[in-house]
Coordinates of C-alpha atoms in Angstrom, one line a residue:
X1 CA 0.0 0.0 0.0
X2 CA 2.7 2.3 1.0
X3 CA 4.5 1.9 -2.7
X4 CA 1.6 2.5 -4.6
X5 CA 0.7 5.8 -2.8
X6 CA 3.7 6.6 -3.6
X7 CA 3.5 5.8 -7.4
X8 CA 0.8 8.0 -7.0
X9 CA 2.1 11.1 -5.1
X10 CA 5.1 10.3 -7.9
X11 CA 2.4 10.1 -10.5
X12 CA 0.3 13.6 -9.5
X13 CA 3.5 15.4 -8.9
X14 CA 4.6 14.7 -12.1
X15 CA 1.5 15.9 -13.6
X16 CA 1.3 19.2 -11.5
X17 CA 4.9 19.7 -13.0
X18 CA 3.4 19.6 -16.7
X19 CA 0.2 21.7 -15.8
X20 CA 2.9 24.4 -14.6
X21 CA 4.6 24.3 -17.5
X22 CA 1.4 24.5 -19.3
X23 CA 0.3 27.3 -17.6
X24 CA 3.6 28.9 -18.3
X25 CA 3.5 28.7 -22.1
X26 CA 0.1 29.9 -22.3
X27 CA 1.3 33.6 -21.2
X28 CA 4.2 33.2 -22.6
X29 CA 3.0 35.7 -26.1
X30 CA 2.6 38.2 -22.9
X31 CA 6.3 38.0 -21.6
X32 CA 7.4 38.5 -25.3
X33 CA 5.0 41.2 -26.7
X34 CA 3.3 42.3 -23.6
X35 CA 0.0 42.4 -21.5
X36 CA -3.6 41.6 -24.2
X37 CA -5.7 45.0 -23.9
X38 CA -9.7 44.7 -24.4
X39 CA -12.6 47.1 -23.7
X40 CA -12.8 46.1 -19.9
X41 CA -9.0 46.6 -19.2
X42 CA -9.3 50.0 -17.1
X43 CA -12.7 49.1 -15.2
X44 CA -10.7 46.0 -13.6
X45 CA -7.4 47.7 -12.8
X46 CA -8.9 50.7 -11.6
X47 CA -10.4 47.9 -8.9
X48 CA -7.1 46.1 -8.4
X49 CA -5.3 49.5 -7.7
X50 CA -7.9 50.5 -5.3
X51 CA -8.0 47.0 -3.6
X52 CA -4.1 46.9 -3.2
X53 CA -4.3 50.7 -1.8
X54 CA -6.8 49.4 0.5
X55 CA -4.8 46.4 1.3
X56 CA -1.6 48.1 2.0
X57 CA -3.0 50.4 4.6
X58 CA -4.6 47.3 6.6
X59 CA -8.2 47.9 5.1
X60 CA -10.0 44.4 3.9
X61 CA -13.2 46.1 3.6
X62 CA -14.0 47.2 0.0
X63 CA -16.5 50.0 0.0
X64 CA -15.1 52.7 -1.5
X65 CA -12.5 53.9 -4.7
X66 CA -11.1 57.3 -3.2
X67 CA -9.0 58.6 -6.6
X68 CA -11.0 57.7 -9.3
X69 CA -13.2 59.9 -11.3
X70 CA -10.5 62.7 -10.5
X71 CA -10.9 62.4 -7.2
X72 CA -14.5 62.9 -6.9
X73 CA -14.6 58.8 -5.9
X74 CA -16.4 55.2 -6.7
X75 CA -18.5 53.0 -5.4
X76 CA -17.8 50.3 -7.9
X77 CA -15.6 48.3 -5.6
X78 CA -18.4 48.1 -3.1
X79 CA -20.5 45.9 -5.1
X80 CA -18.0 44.0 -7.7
X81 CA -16.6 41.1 -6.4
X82 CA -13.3 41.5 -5.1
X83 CA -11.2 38.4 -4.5
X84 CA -9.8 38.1 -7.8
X85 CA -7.9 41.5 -7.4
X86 CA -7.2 40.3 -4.1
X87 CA -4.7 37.7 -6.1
X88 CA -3.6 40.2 -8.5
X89 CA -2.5 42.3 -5.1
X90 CA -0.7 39.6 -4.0
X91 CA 1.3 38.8 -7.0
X92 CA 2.1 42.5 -6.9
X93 CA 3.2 42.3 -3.4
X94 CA 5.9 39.8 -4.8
X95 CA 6.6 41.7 -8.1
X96 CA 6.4 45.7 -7.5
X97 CA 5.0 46.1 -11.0
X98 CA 1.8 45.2 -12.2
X99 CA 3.3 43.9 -15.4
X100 CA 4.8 41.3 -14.1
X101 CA 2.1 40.6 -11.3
X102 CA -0.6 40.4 -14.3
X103 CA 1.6 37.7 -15.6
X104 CA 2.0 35.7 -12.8
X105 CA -1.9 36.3 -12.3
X106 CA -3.2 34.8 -15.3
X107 CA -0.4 32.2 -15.3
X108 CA -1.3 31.1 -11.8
X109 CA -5.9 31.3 -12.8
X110 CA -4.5 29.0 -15.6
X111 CA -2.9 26.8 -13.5
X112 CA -5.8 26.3 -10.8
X113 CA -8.3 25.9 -13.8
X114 CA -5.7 23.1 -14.8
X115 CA -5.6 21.3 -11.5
X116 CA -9.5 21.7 -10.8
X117 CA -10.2 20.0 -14.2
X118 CA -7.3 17.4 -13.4
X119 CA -9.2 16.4 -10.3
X120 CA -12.6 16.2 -10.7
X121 CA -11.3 14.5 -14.0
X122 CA -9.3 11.9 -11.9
X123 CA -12.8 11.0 -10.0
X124 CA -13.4 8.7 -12.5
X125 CA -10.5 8.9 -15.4
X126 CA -7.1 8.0 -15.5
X127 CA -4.1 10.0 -15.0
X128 CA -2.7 10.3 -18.6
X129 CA -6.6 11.2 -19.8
X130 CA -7.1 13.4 -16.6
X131 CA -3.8 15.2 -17.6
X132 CA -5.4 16.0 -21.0
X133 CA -8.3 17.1 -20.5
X134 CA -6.8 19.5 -18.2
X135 CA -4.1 20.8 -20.7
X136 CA -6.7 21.1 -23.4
X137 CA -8.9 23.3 -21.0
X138 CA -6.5 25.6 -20.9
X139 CA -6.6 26.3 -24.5
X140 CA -10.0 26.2 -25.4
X141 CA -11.0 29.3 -27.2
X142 CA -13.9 30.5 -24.9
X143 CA -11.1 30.0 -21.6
X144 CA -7.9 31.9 -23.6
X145 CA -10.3 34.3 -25.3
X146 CA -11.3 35.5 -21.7
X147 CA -8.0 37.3 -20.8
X148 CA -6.3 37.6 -24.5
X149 CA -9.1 39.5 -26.6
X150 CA -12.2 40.4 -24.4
X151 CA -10.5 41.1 -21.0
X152 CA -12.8 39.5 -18.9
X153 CA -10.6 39.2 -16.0
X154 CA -12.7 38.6 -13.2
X155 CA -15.1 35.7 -15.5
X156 CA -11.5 34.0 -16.2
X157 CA -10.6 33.8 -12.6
X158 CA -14.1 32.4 -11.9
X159 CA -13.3 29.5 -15.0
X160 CA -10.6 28.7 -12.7
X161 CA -12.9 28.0 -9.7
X162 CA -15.5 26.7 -11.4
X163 CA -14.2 22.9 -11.8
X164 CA -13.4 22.9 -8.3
X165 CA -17.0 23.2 -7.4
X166 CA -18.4 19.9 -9.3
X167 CA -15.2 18.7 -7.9
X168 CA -16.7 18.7 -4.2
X169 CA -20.1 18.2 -5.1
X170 CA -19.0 14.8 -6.9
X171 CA -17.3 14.2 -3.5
X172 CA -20.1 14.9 -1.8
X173 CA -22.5 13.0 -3.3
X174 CA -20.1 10.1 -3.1
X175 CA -19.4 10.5 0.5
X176 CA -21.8 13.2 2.3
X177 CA -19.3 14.1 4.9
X178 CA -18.8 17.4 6.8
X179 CA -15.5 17.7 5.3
X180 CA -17.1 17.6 1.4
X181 CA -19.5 19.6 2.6
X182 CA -17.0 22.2 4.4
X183 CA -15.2 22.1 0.5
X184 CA -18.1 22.4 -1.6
X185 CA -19.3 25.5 0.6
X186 CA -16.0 27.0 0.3
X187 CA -15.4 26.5 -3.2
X188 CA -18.6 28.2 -3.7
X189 CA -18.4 31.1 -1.7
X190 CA -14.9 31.6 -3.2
X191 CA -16.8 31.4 -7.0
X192 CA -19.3 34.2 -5.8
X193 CA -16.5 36.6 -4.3
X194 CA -14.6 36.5 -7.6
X195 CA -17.8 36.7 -10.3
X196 CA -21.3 36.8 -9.2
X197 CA -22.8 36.1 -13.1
X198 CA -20.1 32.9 -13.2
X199 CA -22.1 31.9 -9.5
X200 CA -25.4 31.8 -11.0
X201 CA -25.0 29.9 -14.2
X202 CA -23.0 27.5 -11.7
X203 CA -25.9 27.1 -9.3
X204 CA -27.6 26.2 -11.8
X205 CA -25.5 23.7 -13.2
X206 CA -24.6 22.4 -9.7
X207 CA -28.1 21.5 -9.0
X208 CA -28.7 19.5 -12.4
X209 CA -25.8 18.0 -11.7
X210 CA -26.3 16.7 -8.3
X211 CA -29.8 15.6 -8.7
X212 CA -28.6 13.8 -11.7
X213 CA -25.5 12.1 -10.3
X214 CA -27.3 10.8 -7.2
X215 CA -27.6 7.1 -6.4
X216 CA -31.0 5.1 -6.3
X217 CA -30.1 4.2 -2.7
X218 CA -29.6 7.0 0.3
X219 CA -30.6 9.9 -1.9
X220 CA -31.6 11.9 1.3
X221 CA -28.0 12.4 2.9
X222 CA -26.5 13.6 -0.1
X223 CA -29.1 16.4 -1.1
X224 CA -29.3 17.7 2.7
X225 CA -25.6 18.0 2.7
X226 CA -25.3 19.6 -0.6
X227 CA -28.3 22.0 0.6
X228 CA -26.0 22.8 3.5
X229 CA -23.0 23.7 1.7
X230 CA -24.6 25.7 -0.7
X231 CA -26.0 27.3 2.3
X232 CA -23.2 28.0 4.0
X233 CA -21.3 29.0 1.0
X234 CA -24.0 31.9 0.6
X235 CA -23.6 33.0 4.6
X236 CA -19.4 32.9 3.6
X237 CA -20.3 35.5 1.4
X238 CA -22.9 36.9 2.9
X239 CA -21.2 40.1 3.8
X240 CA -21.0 40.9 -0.2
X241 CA -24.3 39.6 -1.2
X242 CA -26.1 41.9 1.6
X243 CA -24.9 44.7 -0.4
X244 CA -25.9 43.6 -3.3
X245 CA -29.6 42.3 -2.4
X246 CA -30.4 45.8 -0.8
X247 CA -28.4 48.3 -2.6
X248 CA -28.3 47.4 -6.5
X249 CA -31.2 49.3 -6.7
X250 CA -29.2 52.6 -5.7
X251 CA -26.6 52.2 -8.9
X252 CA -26.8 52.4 -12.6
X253 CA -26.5 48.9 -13.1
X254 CA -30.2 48.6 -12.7
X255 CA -31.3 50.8 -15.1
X256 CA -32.8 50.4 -18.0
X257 CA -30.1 52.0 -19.7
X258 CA -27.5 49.1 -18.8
X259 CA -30.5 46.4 -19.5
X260 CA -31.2 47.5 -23.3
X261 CA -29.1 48.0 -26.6
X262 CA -25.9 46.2 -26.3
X263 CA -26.5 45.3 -22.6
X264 CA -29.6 43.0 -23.7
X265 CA -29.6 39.9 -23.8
X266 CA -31.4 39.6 -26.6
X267 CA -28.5 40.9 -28.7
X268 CA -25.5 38.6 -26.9
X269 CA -27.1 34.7 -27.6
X270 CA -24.7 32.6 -29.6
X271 CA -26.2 30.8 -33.1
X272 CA -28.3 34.1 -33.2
X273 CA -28.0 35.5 -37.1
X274 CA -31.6 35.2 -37.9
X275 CA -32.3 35.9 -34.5
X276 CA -30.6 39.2 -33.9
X277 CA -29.7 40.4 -37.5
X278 CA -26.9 40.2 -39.6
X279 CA -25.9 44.4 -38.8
X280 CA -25.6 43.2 -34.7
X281 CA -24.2 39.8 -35.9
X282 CA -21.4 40.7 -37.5
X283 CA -21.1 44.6 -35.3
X284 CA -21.0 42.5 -31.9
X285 CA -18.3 40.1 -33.3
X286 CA -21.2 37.3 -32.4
X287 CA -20.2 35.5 -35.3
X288 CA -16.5 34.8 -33.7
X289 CA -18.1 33.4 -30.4
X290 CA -20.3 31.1 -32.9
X291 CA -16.8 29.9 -34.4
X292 CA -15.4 29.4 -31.0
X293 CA -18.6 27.0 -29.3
X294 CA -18.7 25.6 -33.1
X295 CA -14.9 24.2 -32.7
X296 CA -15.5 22.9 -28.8
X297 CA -18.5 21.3 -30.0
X298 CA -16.7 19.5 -32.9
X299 CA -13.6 18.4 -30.9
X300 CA -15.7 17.4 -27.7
X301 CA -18.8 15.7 -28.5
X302 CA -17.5 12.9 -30.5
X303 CA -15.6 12.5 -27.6
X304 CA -18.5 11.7 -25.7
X305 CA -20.6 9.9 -28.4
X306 CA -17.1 7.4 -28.2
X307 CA -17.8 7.0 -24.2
X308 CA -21.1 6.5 -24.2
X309 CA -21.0 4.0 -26.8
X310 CA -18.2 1.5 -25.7
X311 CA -17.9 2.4 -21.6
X312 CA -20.3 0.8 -19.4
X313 CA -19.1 1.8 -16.1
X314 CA -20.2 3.3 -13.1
X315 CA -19.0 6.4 -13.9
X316 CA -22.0 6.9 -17.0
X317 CA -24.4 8.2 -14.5
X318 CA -21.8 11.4 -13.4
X319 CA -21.0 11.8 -17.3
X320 CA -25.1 12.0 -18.7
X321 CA -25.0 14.1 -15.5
X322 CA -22.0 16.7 -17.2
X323 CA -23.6 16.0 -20.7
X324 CA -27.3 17.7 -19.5
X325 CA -25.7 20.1 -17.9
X326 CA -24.0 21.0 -21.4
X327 CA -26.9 20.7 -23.1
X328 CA -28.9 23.1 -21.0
X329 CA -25.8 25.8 -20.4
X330 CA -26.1 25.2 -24.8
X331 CA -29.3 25.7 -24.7
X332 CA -29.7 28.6 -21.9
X333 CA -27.0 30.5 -24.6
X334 CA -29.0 30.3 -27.7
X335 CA -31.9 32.1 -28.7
X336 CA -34.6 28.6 -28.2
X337 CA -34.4 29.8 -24.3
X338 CA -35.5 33.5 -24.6
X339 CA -38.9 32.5 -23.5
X340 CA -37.0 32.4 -20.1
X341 CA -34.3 34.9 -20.6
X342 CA -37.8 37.6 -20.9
X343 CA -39.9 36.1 -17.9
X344 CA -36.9 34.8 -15.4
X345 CA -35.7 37.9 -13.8
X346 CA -32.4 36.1 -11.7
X347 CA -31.5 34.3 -15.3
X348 CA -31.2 38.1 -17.0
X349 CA -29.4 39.1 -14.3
X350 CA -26.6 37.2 -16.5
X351 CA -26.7 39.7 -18.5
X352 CA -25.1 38.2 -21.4
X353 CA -26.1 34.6 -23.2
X354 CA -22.4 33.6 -24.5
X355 CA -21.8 33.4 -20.2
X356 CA -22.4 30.1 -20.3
X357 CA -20.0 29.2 -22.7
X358 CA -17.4 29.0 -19.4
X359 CA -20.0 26.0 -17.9
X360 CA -19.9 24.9 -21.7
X361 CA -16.1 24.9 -21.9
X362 CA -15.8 22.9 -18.3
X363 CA -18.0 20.4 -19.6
X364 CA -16.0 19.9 -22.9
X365 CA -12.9 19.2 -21.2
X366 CA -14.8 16.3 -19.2
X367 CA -15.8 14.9 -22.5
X368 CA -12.4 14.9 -23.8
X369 CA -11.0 12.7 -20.6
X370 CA -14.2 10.7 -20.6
X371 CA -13.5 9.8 -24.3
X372 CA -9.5 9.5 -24.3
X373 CA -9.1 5.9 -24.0
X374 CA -11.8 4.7 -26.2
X375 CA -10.3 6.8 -28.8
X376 CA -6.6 5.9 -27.5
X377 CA -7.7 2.1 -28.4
X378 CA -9.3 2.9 -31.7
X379 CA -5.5 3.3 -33.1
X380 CA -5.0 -0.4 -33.2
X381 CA -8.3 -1.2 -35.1
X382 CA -9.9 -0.8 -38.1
X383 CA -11.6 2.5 -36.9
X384 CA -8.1 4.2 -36.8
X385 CA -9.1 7.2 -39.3
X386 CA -12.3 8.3 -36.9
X387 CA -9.9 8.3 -34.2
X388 CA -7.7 10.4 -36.4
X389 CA -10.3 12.3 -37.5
X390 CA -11.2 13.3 -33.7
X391 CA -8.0 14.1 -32.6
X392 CA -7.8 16.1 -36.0
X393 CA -11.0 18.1 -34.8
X394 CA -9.1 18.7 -31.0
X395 CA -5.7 20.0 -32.6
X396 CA -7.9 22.1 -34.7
X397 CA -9.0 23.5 -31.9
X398 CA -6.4 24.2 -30.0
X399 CA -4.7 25.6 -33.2
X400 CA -7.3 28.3 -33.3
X401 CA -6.6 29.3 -30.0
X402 CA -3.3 29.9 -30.9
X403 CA -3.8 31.5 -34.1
X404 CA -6.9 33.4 -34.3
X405 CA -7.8 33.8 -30.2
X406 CA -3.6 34.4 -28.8
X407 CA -1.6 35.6 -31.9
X408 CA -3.8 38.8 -33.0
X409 CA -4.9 40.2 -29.5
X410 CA -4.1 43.5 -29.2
X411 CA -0.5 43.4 -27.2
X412 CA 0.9 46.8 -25.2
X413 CA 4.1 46.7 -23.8
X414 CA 6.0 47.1 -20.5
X415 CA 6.3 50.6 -20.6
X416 CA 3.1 51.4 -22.2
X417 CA 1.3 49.3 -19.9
X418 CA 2.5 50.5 -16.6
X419 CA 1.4 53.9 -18.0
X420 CA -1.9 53.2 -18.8
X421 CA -2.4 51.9 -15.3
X422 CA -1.1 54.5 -13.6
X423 CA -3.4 56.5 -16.1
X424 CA -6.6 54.5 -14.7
X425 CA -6.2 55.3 -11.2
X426 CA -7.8 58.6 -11.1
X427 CA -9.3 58.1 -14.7
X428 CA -13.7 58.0 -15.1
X429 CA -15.0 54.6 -14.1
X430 CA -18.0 52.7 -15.8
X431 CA -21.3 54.7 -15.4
X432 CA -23.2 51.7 -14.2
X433 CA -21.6 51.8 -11.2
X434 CA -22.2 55.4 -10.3
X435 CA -25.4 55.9 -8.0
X436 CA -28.7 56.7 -9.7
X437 CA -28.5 60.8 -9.0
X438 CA -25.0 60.9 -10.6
X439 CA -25.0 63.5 -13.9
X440 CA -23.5 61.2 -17.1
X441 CA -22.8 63.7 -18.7
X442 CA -19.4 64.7 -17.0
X443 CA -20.0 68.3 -17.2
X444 CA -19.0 68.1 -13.7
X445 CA -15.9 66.7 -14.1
X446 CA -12.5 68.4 -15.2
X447 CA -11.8 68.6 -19.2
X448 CA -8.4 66.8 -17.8
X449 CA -7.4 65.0 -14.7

C-alpha cells in the first residue's frame, strides 16, 4: 500500500509539473509582446489598484475607490466582487509592477483551472486522460479568449474556480461528509466573491448535476448535505451579497439604460444570425463566439458519443450528469431559451447569453477525458481514421486558440502598460456603477485629470 501511494504522489506530482509548465507557455505571447488590452481593461485595474491601496494600509473592507473619477470617488468596488484582485495584489506584493504581477496572475488562474479539471477528472479517469483534458482546458478558445481578446478578468478567474466546485459536489454526493461539505461550501463562496454572473450559471448547473449524479439508494443524505454547503457558502459571502440584495437598486447597473441595446440579452445569444440580424451579428463580433462554441463542439462531442457507446461503467451516471448540464448551459446560450431569458428575472441578471460558454467549456474538457481511452484504443483497429479524424478536430481546436484567439490580441508593452495603469487610477470609471442621482454627462468633471 505504502508503494503504490507513492507511485501516485510520484504520478500527481509529475502531472502538476506539466500543468505548470502549461500554464507557463500559455502567457508566454505576454512575456514577449506584452499584456492583451480589451474594452474592460481599465474598469478592472482601476479595482485592483484601489484593492491593493486598500490592502496596504490594513483595510480588507472594500466599499469605496477614493482617486477615481479625478478624485471625486467610486462605489464600484463596493458591489464587484473582489477576491480576484485580491490575487492580483498579492502577486504585486511579490513583483512591485503590475506587469509582471498580471503575468503571474493569469499564469497562476490558468494553472488552478488546470488542476481543478485534473481532479474532478481523476474521480473517475485515468491519470494520462485526466492530464489532457486539463491541458486542453487551458486552451480552449472560450477559456484563452477570456484574458487575451475580451479582458474578462474577473469571469477568467471564476473559470478557474468553477471545476473545483463539481469537484466537491461529486465528492459529496459520493461521500456526504462534513468535510465535502465544508469544500463544496467554500469552493462556492470563493466562485461568488470572484464573479457573481459565473455563481449563478454555476448554481444552476450544480443543481442538475447533483440531482442527476445521485444514487438510487440514500438519496436523502447527499441532497441535505449539498443544501447545506450551498447554504453556508452563501452565509461565507454573505457580507457581499447583503450589499448587493439591498443596494443594486441605488446604482446604474439597474437601469434600464444598462439592460437595453448592447446590454440586452437579446443581442448577446450565440447561433443568433436570424435571430438578432446580420448588422448586430457581424457589429457585436457574435459571429467569432459562434466559431469558438462551433470548434469545442466539434472536438468534444464525438468524444462523448465514443464514451457513451463503448464504456459501461459506473462512472456513466456522473457523465449524462455533465452531458445535460452541457446541453442546457447550450441551450440557456442560444436564442430557443428566450422565453425564459424575458420572464426569469435572476436568469437576465446574466446579462449576457455567450456566459455560459465557461460552464460549456468545463464540460468539454470532461468529454475529452471521458473519451481518451476509447479513442486511444481505436488506433489499433480498423476504426483508426475516426480516431484520427477526432484528434484532428481537438488540434484544430487548440490551433485556433493559438492563431486566431492568442496571436492577434491587441499586445501593449512594458512601458506602455504601466502607464496606462497608472493612467486609470484617477481616470472615469463605468457609469453603471455610479449611483442613480450621478449626472453622465461629465460636465461636472474636469476637461483633464
Amino acid at each position: 500500500m505504502s508503494w503504490f501511494r507513492k507511485h501516485l504522489f510520484k504520478r500527481f506530482m509529475l502531472d502538476l509539473a506539466i500543468l505548470v509548465i502549461a500554464s507557463g507557455l500559455m502567457v508566454v505571447p505576454m512575456l514577449v509582446n506584452g499584456i492583451p488590452t480589451g474594452n474592460d481593461l481599465p474598469h478592472h485595474y482601476g479595482f485592483a489598484l484601489e484593492i491593493n491601496e486598500n490592502l496596504r494600509q490594513g483595510s480588507v473592507d472594500q466599499t469605496w475607490n477614493n482617486t477615481a473619477n479625478y478624485g471625486f470617488g467610486d462605489v464600484g468596488i463596493r458591489f464587484y466582487p473582489p477576491l480576484s484582485y485580491f490575487a492580483m495584489s498579492a502577486f504585486y506584493a511579490v513583483t512591485g509592477e503590475w506587469y509582471f504581477a498580471s503575468i503571474l496572475t493569469f499564469s497562476f488562474w490558468f494553472l488552478l483551472g488546470g488542476i481543478g479539471v485534473y481532479l474532478w477528472s481523476r474521480e473517475w479517469f485515468d491519470e494520462t486522460a485526466s492530464l489532457v483534458a486539463a491541458l486542453i482546458y487551458m486552451a480552449l478558445p472560450y477559456h484563452a479568449n477570456q484574458i487575451y481578446n475580451a479582458f474578462l478578468y474577473a469571469e477568467f478567474a471564476a473559470a478557474a474556480v468553477l471545476p473545483f466546485c463539481f469537484l466537491f459536489a461529486t465528492r459529496l454526493i459520493r461521500n456526504p461528509n462534513v468535510p465535502n461539505t465544508a469544500f463544496l461550501s467554500f469552493a462556492y463562496a470563493v466562485l461568488i466573491l470572484t464573479h457573481l454572473p459565473t455563481a449563478l450559471i454555476a448554481s444552476a448547473g450544480l443543481i442538475v448535476y447533483t440531482l442527476l449524479s445521485l444514487s438510487k439508494d440514500g438519496r436523502l443524505k447527499p441532497v441535505l448535505s449539498f443544501a447545506a454547503a450551498i447554504l453556508f457558502g452563501l452565509l461565507g459571502s454573505s457580507f457581499y451579497l447583503i450589499r448587493i440584495i439591498t443596494e443594486t437598486a441605488y446604482l446604474k447597473h439597474a437601469s434600464p439604460e444598462f439592460v437595453s441595446g448592447d446590454f440586452s440579452y437579446g443581442r448577446n445569444f450565440l447561433l443568433s444570425y436570424f435571430y438578432a440580424g446580420s448588422e448586430a451579428y457581424f457589429s457585436r463580433s457574435l459571429w467569432f463566439a459562434d466559431l469558438m462554441l462551433i470548434l469545442t463542439l466539434l472536438a468534444s462531442i464525438p468524444a462523448a458519443i465514443i464514451y457513451f457507446r463503448v464504456r459501461q461503467s459506473d462512472s456513466r451516471r456522473n457523465i449524462i450528469a455533465v452531458a445535460v448540464v452541457f446541453a442546457a448551459s447550450l441551450f440557456f446560450a442560444t436564442p430557443l431559451s428566450a422565453f425564459f431569458w424575458s420572464h426569469l428575472p435572476l436568469l437576465a441578471k446574466i446579462q449576457f447569453p455567450f456566459r455560459w460558454m465557461s460552464l460549456i467549456t468545463l464540460m468539454a474538457a470532461i468529454f475529452f477525458a471521458a473519451g481518451f481511452r476509447p479513442i486511444a484504443e481505436m488506433f489499433s483497429t480498423r476504426q483508426r481514421p475516426l480516431a484520427l479524424a477526432i484528434f484532428g478536430c481537438i488540434a484544430m481546436t487548440v490551433a485556433f486558440t493559438a492563431f486566431q484567439i492568442v496571436r492577434p490580441a491587441r499586445f501593449v508593452d512594458r512601458q506602455t502598460f504601466e502607464s496606462t495603469v497608472a493612467s486609470v487610477r484617477e481616470a472615469p470609471s463605468c457609469e453603471c456603477w455610479w449611483p442613480i442621482w450621478a449626472p453622465c454627462d461629465y460636465d461636472w468633471m474636469p476637461a483633464t485629470p
